[in-house]
JSON list of C-alpha atoms in Angstrom, two decimals:
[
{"chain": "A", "resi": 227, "resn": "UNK", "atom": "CA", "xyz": [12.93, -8.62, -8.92]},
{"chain": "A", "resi": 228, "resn": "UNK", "atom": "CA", "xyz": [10.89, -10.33, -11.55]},
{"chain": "A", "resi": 229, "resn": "UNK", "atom": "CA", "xyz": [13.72, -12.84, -12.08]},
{"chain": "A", "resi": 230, "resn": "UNK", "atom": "CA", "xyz": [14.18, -16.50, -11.62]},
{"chain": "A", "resi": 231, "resn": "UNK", "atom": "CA", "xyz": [17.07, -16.17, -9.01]},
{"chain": "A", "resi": 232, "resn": "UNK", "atom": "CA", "xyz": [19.91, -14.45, -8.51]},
{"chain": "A", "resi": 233, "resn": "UNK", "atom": "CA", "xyz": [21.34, -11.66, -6.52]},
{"chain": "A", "resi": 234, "resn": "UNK", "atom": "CA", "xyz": [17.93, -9.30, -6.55]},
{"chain": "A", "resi": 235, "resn": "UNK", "atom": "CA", "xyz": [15.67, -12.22, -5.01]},
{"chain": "A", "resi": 236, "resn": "UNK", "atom": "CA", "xyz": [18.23, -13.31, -2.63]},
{"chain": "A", "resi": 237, "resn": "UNK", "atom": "CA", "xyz": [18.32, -9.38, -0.89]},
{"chain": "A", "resi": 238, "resn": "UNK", "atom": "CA", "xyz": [14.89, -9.21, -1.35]},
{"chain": "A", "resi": 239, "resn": "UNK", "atom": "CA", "xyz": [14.51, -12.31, 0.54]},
{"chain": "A", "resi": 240, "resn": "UNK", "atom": "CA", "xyz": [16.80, -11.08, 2.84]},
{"chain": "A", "resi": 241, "resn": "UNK", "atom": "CA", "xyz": [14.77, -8.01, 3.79]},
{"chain": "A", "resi": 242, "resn": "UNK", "atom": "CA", "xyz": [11.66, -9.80, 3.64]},
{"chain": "A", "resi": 243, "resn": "UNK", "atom": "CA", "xyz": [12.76, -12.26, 6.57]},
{"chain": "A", "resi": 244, "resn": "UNK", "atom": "CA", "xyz": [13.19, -9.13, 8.70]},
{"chain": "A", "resi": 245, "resn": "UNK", "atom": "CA", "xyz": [10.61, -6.55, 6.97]},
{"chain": "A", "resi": 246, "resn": "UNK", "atom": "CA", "xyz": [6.68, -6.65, 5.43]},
{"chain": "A", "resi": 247, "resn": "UNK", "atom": "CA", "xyz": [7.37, -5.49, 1.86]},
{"chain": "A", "resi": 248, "resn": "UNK", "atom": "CA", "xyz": [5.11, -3.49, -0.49]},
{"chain": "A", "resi": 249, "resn": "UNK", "atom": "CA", "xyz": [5.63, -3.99, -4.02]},
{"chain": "A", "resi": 250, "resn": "UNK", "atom": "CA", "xyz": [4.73, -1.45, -5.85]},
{"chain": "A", "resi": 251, "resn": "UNK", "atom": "CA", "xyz": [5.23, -1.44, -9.93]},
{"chain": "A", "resi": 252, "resn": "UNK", "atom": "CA", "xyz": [5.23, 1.04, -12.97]},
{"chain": "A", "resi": 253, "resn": "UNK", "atom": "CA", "xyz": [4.68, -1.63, -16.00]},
{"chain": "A", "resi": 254, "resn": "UNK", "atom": "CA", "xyz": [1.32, -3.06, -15.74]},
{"chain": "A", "resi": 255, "resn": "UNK", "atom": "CA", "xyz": [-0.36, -0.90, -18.26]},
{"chain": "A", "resi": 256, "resn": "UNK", "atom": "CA", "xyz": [-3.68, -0.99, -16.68]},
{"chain": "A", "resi": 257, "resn": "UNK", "atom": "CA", "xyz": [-5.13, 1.88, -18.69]},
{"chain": "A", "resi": 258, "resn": "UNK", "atom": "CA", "xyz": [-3.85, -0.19, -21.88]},
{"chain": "A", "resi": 259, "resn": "UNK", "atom": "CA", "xyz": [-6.41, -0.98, -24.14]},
{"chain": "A", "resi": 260, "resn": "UNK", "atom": "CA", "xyz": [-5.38, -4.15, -25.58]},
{"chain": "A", "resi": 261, "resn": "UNK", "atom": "CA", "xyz": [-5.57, -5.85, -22.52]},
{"chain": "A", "resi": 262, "resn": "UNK", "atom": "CA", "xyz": [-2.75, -6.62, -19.80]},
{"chain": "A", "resi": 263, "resn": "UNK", "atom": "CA", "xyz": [0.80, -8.95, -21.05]},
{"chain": "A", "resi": 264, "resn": "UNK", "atom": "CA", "xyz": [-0.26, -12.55, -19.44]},
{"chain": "A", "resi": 265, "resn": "UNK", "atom": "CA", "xyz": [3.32, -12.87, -19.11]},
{"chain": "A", "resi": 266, "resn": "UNK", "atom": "CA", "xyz": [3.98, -9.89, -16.81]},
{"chain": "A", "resi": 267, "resn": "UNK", "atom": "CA", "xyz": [1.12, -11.14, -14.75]},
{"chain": "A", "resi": 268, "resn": "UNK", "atom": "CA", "xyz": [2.52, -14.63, -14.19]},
{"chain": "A", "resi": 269, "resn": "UNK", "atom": "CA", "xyz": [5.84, -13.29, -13.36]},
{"chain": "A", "resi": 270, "resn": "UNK", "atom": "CA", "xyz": [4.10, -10.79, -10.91]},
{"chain": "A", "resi": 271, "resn": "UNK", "atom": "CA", "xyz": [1.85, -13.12, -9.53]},
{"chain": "A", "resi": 272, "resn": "UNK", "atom": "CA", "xyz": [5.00, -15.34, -8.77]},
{"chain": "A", "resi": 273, "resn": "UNK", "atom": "CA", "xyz": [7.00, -12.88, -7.12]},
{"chain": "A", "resi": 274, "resn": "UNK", "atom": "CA", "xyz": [3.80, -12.11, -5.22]},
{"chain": "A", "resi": 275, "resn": "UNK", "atom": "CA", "xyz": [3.31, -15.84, -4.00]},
{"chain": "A", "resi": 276, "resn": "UNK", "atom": "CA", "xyz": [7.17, -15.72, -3.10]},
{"chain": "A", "resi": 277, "resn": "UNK", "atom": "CA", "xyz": [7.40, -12.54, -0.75]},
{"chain": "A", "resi": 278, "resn": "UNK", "atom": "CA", "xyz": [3.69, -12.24, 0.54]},
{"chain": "A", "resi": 279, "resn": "UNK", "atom": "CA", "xyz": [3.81, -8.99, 0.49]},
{"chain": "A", "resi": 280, "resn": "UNK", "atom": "CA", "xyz": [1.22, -5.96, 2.39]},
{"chain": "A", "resi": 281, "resn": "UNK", "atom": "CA", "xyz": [-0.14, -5.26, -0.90]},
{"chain": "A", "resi": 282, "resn": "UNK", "atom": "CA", "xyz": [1.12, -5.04, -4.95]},
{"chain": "A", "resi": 283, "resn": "UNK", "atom": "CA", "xyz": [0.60, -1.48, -6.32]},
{"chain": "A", "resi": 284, "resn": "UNK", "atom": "CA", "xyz": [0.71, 0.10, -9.69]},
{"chain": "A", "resi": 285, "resn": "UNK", "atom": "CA", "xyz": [-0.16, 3.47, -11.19]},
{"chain": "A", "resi": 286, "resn": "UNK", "atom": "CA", "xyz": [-3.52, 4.09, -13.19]},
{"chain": "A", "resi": 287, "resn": "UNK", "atom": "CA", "xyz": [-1.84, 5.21, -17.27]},
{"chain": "A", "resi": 288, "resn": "UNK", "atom": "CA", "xyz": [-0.84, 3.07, -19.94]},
{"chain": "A", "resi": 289, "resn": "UNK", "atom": "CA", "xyz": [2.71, 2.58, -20.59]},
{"chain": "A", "resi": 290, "resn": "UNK", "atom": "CA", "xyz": [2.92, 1.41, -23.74]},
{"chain": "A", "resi": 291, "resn": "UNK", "atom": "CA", "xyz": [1.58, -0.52, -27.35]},
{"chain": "A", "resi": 292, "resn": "UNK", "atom": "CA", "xyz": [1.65, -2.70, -29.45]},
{"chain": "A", "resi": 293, "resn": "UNK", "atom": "CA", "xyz": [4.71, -4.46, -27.19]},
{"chain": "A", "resi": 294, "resn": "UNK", "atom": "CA", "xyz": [6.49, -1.31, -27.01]},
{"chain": "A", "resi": 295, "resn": "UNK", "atom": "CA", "xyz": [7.43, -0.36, -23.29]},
{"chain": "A", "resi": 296, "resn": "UNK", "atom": "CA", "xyz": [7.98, 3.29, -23.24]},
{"chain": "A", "resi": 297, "resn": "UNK", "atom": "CA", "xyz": [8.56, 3.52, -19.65]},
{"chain": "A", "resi": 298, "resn": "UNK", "atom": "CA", "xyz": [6.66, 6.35, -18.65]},
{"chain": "A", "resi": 299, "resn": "UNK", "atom": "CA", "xyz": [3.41, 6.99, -16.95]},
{"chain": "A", "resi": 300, "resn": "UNK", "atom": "CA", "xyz": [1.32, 7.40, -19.71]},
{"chain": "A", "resi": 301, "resn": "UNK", "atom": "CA", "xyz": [-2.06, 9.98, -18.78]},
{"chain": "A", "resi": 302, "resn": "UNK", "atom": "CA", "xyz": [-5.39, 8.73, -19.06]},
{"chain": "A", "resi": 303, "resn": "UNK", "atom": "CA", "xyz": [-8.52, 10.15, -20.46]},
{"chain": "A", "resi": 304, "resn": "UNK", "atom": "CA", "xyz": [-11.21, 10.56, -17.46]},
{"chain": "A", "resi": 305, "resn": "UNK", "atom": "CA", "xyz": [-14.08, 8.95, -19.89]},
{"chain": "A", "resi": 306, "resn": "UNK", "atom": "CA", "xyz": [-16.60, 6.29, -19.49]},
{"chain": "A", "resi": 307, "resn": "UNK", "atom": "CA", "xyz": [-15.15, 4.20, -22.10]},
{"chain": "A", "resi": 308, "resn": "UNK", "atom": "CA", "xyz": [-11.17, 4.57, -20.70]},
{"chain": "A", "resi": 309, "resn": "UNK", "atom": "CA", "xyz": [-13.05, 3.45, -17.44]},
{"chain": "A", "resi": 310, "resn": "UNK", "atom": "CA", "xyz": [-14.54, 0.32, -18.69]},
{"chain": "A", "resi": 311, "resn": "UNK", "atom": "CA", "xyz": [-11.31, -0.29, -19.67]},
{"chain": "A", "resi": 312, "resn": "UNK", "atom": "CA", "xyz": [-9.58, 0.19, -16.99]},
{"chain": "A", "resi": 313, "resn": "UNK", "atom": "CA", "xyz": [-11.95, -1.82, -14.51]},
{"chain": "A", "resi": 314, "resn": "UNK", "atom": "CA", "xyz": [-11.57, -5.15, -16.74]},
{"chain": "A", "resi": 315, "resn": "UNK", "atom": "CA", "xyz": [-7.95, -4.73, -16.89]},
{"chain": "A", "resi": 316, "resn": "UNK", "atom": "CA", "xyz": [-8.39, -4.69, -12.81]},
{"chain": "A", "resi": 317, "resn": "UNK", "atom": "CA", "xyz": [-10.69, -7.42, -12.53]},
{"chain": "A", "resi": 318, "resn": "UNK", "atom": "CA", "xyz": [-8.61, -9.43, -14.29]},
{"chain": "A", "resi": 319, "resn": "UNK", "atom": "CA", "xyz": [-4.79, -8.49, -12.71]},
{"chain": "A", "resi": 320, "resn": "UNK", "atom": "CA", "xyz": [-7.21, -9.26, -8.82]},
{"chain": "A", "resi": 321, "resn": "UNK", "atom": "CA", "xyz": [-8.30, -12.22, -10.22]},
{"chain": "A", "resi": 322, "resn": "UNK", "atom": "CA", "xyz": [-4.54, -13.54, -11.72]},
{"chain": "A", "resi": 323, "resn": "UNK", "atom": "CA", "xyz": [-3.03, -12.13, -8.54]},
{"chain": "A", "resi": 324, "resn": "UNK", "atom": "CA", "xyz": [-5.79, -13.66, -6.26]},
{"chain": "A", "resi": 325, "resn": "UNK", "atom": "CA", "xyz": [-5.60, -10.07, -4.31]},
{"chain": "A", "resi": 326, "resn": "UNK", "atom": "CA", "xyz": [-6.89, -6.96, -4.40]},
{"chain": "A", "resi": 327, "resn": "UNK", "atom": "CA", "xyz": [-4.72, -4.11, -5.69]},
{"chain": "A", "resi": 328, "resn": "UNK", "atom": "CA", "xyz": [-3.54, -0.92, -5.01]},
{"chain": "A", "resi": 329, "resn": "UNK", "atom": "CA", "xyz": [-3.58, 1.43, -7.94]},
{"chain": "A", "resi": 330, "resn": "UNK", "atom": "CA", "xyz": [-2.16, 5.11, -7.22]},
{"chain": "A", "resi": 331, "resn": "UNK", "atom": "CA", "xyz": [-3.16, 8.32, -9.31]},
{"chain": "A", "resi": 332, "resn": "UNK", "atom": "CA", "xyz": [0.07, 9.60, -11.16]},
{"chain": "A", "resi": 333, "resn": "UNK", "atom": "CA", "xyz": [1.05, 13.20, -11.81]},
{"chain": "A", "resi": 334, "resn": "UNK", "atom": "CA", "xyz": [-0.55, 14.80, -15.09]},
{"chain": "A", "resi": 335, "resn": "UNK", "atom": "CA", "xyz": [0.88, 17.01, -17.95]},
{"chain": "A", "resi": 336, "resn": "UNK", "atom": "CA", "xyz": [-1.91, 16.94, -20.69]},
{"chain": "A", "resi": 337, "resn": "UNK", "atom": "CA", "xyz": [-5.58, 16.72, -20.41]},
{"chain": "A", "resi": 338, "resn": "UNK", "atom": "CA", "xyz": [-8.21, 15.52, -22.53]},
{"chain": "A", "resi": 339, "resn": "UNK", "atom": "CA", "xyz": [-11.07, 17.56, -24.07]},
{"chain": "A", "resi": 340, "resn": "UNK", "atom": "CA", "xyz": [-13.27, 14.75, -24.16]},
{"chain": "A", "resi": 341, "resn": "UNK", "atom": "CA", "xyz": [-12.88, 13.71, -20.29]},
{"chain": "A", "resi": 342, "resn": "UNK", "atom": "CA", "xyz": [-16.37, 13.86, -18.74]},
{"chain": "A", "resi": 343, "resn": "UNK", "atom": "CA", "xyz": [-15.37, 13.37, -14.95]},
{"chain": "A", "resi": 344, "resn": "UNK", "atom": "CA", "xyz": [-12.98, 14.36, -12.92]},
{"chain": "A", "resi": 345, "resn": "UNK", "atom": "CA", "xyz": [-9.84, 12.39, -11.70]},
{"chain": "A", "resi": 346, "resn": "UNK", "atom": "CA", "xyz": [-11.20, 11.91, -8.42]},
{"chain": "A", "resi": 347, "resn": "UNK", "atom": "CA", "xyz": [-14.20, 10.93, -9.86]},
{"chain": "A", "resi": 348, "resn": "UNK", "atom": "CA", "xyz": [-12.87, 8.30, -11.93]},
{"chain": "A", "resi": 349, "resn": "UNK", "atom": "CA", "xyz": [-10.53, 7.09, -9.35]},
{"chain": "A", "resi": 350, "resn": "UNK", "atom": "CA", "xyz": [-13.62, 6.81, -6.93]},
{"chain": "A", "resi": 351, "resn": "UNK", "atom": "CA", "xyz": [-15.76, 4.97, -9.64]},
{"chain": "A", "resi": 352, "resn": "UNK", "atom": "CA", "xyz": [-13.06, 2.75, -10.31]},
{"chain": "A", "resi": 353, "resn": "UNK", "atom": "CA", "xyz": [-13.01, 1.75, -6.77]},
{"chain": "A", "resi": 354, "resn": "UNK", "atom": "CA", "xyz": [-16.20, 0.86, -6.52]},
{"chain": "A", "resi": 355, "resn": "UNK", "atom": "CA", "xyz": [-16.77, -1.15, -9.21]},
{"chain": "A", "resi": 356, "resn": "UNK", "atom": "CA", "xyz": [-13.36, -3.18, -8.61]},
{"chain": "A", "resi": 357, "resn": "UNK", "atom": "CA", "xyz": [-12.78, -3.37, -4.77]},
{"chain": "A", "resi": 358, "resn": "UNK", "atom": "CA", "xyz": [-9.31, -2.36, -5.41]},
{"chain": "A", "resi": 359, "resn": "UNK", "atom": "CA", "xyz": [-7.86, 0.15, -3.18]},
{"chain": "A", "resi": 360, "resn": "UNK", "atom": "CA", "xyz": [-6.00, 3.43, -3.85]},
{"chain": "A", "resi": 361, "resn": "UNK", "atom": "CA", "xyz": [-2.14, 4.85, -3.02]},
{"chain": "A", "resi": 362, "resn": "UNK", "atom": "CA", "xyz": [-2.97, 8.19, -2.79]},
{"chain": "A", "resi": 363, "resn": "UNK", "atom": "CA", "xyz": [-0.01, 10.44, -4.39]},
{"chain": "A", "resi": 364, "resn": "UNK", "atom": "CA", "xyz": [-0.38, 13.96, -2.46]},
{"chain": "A", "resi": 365, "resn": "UNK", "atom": "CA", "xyz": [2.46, 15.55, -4.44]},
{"chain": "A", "resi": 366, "resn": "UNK", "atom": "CA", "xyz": [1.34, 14.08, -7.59]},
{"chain": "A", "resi": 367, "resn": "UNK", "atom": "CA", "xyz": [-2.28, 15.71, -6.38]},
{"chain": "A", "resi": 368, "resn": "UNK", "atom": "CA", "xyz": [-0.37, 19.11, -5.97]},
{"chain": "A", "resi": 369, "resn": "UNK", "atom": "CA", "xyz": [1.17, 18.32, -9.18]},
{"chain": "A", "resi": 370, "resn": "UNK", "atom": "CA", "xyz": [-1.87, 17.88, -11.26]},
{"chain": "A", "resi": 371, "resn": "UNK", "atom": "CA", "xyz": [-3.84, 20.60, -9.31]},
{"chain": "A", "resi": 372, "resn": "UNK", "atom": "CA", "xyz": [-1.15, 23.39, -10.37]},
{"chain": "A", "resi": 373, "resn": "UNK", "atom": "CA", "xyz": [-0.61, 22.33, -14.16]},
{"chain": "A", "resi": 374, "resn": "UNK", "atom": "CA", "xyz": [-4.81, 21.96, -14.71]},
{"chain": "A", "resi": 375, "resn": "UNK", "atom": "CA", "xyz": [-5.86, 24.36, -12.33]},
{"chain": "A", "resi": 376, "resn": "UNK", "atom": "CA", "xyz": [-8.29, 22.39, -10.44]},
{"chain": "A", "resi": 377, "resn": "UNK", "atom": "CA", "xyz": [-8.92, 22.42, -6.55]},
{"chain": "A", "resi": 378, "resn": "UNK", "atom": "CA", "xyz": [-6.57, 20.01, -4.49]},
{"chain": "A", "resi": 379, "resn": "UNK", "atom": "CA", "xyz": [-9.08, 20.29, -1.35]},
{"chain": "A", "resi": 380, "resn": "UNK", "atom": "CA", "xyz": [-11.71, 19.02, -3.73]},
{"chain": "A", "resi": 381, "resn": "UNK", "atom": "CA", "xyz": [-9.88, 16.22, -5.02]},
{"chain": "A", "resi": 382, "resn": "UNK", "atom": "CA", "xyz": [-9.02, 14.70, -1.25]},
{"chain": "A", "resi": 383, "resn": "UNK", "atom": "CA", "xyz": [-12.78, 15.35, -0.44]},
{"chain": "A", "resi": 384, "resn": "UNK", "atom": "CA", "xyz": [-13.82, 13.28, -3.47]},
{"chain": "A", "resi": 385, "resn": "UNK", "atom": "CA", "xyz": [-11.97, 10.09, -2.79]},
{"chain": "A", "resi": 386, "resn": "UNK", "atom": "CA", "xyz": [-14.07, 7.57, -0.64]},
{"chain": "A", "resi": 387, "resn": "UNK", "atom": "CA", "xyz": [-12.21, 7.39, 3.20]},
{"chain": "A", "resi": 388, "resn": "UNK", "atom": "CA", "xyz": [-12.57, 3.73, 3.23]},
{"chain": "A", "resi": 389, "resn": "UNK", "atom": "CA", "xyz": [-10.34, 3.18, 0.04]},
{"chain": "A", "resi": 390, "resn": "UNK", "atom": "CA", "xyz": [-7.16, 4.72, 0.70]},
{"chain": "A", "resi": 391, "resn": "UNK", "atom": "CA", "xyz": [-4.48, 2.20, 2.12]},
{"chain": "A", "resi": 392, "resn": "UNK", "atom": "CA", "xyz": [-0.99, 4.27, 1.31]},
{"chain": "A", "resi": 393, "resn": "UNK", "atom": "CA", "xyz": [-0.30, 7.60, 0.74]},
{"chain": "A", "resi": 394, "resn": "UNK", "atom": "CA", "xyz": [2.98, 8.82, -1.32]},
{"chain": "A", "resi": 395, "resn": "UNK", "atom": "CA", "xyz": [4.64, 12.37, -0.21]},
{"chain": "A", "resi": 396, "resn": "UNK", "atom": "CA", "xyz": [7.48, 13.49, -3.05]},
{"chain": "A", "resi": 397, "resn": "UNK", "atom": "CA", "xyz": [9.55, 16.65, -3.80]},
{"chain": "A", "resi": 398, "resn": "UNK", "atom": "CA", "xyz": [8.44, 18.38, -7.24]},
{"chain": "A", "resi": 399, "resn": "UNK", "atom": "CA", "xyz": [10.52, 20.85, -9.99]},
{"chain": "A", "resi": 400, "resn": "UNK", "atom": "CA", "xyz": [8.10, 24.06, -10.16]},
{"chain": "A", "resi": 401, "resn": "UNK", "atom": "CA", "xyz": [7.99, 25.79, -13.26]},
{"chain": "A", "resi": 402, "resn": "UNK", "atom": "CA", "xyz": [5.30, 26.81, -16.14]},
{"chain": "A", "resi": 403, "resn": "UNK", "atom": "CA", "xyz": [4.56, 23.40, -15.92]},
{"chain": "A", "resi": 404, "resn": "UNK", "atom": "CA", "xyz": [5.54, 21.67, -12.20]},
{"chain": "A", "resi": 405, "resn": "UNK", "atom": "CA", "xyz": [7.30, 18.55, -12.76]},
{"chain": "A", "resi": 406, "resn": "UNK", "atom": "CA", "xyz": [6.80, 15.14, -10.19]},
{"chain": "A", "resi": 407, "resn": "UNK", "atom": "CA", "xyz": [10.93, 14.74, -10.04]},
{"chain": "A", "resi": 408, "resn": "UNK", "atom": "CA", "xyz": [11.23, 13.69, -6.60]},
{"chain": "A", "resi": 409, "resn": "UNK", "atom": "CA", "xyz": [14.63, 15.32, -6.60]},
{"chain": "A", "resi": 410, "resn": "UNK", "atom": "CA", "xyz": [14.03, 17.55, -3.27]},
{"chain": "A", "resi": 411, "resn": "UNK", "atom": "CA", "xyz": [12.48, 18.13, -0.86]},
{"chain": "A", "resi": 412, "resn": "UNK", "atom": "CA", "xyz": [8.95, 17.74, 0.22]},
{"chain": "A", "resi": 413, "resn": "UNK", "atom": "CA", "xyz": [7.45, 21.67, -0.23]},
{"chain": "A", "resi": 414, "resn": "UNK", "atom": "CA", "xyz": [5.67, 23.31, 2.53]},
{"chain": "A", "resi": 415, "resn": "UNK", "atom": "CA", "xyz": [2.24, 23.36, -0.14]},
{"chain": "A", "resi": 416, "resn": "UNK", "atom": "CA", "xyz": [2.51, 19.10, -0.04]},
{"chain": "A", "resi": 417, "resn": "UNK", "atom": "CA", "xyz": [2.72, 19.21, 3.60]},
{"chain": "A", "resi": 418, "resn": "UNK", "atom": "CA", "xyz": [-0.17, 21.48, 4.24]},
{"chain": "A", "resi": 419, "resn": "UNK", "atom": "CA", "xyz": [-2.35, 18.96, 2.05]},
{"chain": "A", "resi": 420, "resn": "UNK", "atom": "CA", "xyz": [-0.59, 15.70, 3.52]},
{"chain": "A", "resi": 421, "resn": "UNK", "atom": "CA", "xyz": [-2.01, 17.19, 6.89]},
{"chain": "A", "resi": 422, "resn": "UNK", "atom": "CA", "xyz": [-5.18, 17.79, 5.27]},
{"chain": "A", "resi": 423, "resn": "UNK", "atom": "CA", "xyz": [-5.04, 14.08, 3.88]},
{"chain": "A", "resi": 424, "resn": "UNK", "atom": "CA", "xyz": [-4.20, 12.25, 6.88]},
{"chain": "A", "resi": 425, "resn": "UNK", "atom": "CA", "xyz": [-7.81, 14.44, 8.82]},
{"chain": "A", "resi": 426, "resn": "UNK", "atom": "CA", "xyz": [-9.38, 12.92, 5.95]},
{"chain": "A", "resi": 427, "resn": "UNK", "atom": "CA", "xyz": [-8.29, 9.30, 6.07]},
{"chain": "A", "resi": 428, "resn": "UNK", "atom": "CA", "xyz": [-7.05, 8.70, 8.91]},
{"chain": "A", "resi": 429, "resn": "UNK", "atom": "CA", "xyz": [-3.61, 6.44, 10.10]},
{"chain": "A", "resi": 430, "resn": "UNK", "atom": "CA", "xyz": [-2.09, 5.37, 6.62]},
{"chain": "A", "resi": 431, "resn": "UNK", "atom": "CA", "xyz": [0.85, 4.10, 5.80]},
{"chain": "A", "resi": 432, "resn": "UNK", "atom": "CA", "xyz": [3.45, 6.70, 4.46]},
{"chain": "A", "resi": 433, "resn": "UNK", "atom": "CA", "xyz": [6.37, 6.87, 2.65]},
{"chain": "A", "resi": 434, "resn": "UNK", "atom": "CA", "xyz": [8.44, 9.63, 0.99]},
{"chain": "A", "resi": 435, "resn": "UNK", "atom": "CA", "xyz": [10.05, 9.22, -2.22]},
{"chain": "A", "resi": 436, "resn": "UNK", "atom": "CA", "xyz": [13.20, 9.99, -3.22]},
{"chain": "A", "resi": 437, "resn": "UNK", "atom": "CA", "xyz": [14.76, 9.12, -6.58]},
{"chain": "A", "resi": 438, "resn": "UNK", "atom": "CA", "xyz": [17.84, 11.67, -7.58]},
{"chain": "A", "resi": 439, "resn": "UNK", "atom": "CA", "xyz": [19.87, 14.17, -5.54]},
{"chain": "A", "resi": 440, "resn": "UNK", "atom": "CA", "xyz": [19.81, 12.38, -2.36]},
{"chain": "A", "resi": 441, "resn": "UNK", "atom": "CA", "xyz": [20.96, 14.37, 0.19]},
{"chain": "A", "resi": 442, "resn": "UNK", "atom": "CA", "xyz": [22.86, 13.61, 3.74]},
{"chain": "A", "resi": 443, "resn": "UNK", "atom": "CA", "xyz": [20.54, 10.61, 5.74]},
{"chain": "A", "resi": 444, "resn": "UNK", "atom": "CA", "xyz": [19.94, 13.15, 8.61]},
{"chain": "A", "resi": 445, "resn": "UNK", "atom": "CA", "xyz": [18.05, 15.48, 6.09]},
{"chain": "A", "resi": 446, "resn": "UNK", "atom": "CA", "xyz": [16.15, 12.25, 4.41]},
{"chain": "A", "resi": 447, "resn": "UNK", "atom": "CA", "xyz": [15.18, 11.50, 8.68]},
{"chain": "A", "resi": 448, "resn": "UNK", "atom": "CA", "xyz": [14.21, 14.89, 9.32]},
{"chain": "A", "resi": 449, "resn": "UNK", "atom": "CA", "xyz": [11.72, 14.94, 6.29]},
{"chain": "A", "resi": 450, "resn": "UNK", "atom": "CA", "xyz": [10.40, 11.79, 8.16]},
{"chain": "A", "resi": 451, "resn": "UNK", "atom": "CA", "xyz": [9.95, 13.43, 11.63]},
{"chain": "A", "resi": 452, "resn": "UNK", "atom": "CA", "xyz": [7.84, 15.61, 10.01]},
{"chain": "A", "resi": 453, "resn": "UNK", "atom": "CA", "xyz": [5.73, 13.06, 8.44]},
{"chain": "A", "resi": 454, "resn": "UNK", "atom": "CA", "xyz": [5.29, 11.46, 11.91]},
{"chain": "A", "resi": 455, "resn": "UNK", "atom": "CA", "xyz": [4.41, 14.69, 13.19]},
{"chain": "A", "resi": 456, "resn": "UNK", "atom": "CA", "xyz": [1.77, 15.78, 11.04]},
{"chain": "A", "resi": 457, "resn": "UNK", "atom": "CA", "xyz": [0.42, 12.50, 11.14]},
{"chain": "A", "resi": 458, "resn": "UNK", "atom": "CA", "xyz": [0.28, 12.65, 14.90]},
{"chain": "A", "resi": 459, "resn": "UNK", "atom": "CA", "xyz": [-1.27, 15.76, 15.22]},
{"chain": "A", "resi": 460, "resn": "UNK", "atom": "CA", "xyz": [-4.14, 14.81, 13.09]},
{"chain": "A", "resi": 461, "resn": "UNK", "atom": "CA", "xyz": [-4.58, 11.34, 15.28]},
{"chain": "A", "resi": 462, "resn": "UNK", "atom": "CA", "xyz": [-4.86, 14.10, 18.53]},
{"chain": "A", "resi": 463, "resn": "UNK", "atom": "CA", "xyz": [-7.30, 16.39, 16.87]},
{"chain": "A", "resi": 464, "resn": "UNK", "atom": "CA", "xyz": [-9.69, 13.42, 15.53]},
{"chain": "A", "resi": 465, "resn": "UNK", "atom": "CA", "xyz": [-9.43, 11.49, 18.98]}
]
């Protein structure tokens, strides 16, 4: 949508006369460290000023160098210095933007031996020293968790309540390695900490992500129901 007209922009502003829209993005790079394309930014920003929309998200990796896109979510290393980093990268897409962000933690592969914190950590540092908010990924959590063997309950419990704004639920390839494919559906494991999420946080806005082997709508609306459900049930217990 980060054209000047044409077909994408008109449906988009289609669906935005009816709709709020969230954009949500996978190319900012804010974990790059040679700084953020001024171009993308401008082109983002104008989008921005064109739909209004709730809130413009990205994911916290790098995606590429030297002008190269490679078009994947790139991992970060949890250190001091890839925090700096990233917080100047953030201060200065918020101040472009003239909003505050959403940046969402991605699913992991590979860690670094050098990290000194962990994710949540980072993610909660990051936070406070930007004012940016967080889409918190709760597959990509069960993702990570499983492939680095660290403590998904600990995770939720380490990311500050008042931060979270949208929360992303996803079906996952399990394996030696579990892969974020969001080619099925959600597991029972991702709803049991999506319920644990939404005690934590509260309301949040929720949506479930599906990229390959869509199945029949009525199976896509089920899934949903039980979104809404869990998310109710948590609303009864903390009121």
């Amino acid at each position: 949508f980060m054209v000047d007209g044409g077909r994408p922009l008109h449906t988009l502003d289609k669906v935005r006369e009816r709709h709020p829209v969230a954009m949500h993005g996978i190319s900012m790079s804010i974990g790059g460290a040679q700084g953020l394309n001024a171009d993308y930014l401008a082109r983002l920003k104008q989008l921005a000023d064109r739909i209004e929309p709730l809130w413009v998200s990205d994911h916290l990796c790098w995606t590429g160098i030297d002008g190269h896109n490679s078009h994947d979510l790139l991992p970060l290393p949890y250190t001091q210095e890839a925090l700096d980093i990233v917080c100047a990268n953030i201060a200065q897409a918020q101040d472009v933007l003239g909003r505050v962000m959403l940046f969402e933690n991605p699913s992991s592969y590979v860690s670094f031996p050098d990290a000194d914190m962990a994710e949540w950590e980072f993610l909660a540092a990051m936070a406070a020293r930007t004012g940016c908010y967080l889409l918190l990924d709760v597959n990509n959590i069960y993702v990570s968790a499983i492939n680095h063997g660290f403590d998904a309950d600990a995770f939720l419990a380490g990311i500050p309540v008042d931060r979270v704004r949208q929360i992303h639920l996803a079906g996952h390839t399990p394996g030696d390695i579990v892969i974020d494919t969001h080619d099925r559906a959600v597991c029972e494991d991702v709803w049991s900490l999506y319920a644990k999420a939404c005690a934590r946080f509260g309301p949040c806005a929720t949506m479930i992500e599906r990229d390959d082997d869509i199945p029949p709508l009525q199976d896509l609306l089920d899934e949903l129901a039980i979104a809404r459900d869990i998310a109710a049930a948590q609303e009864r217990v903390a009121a």
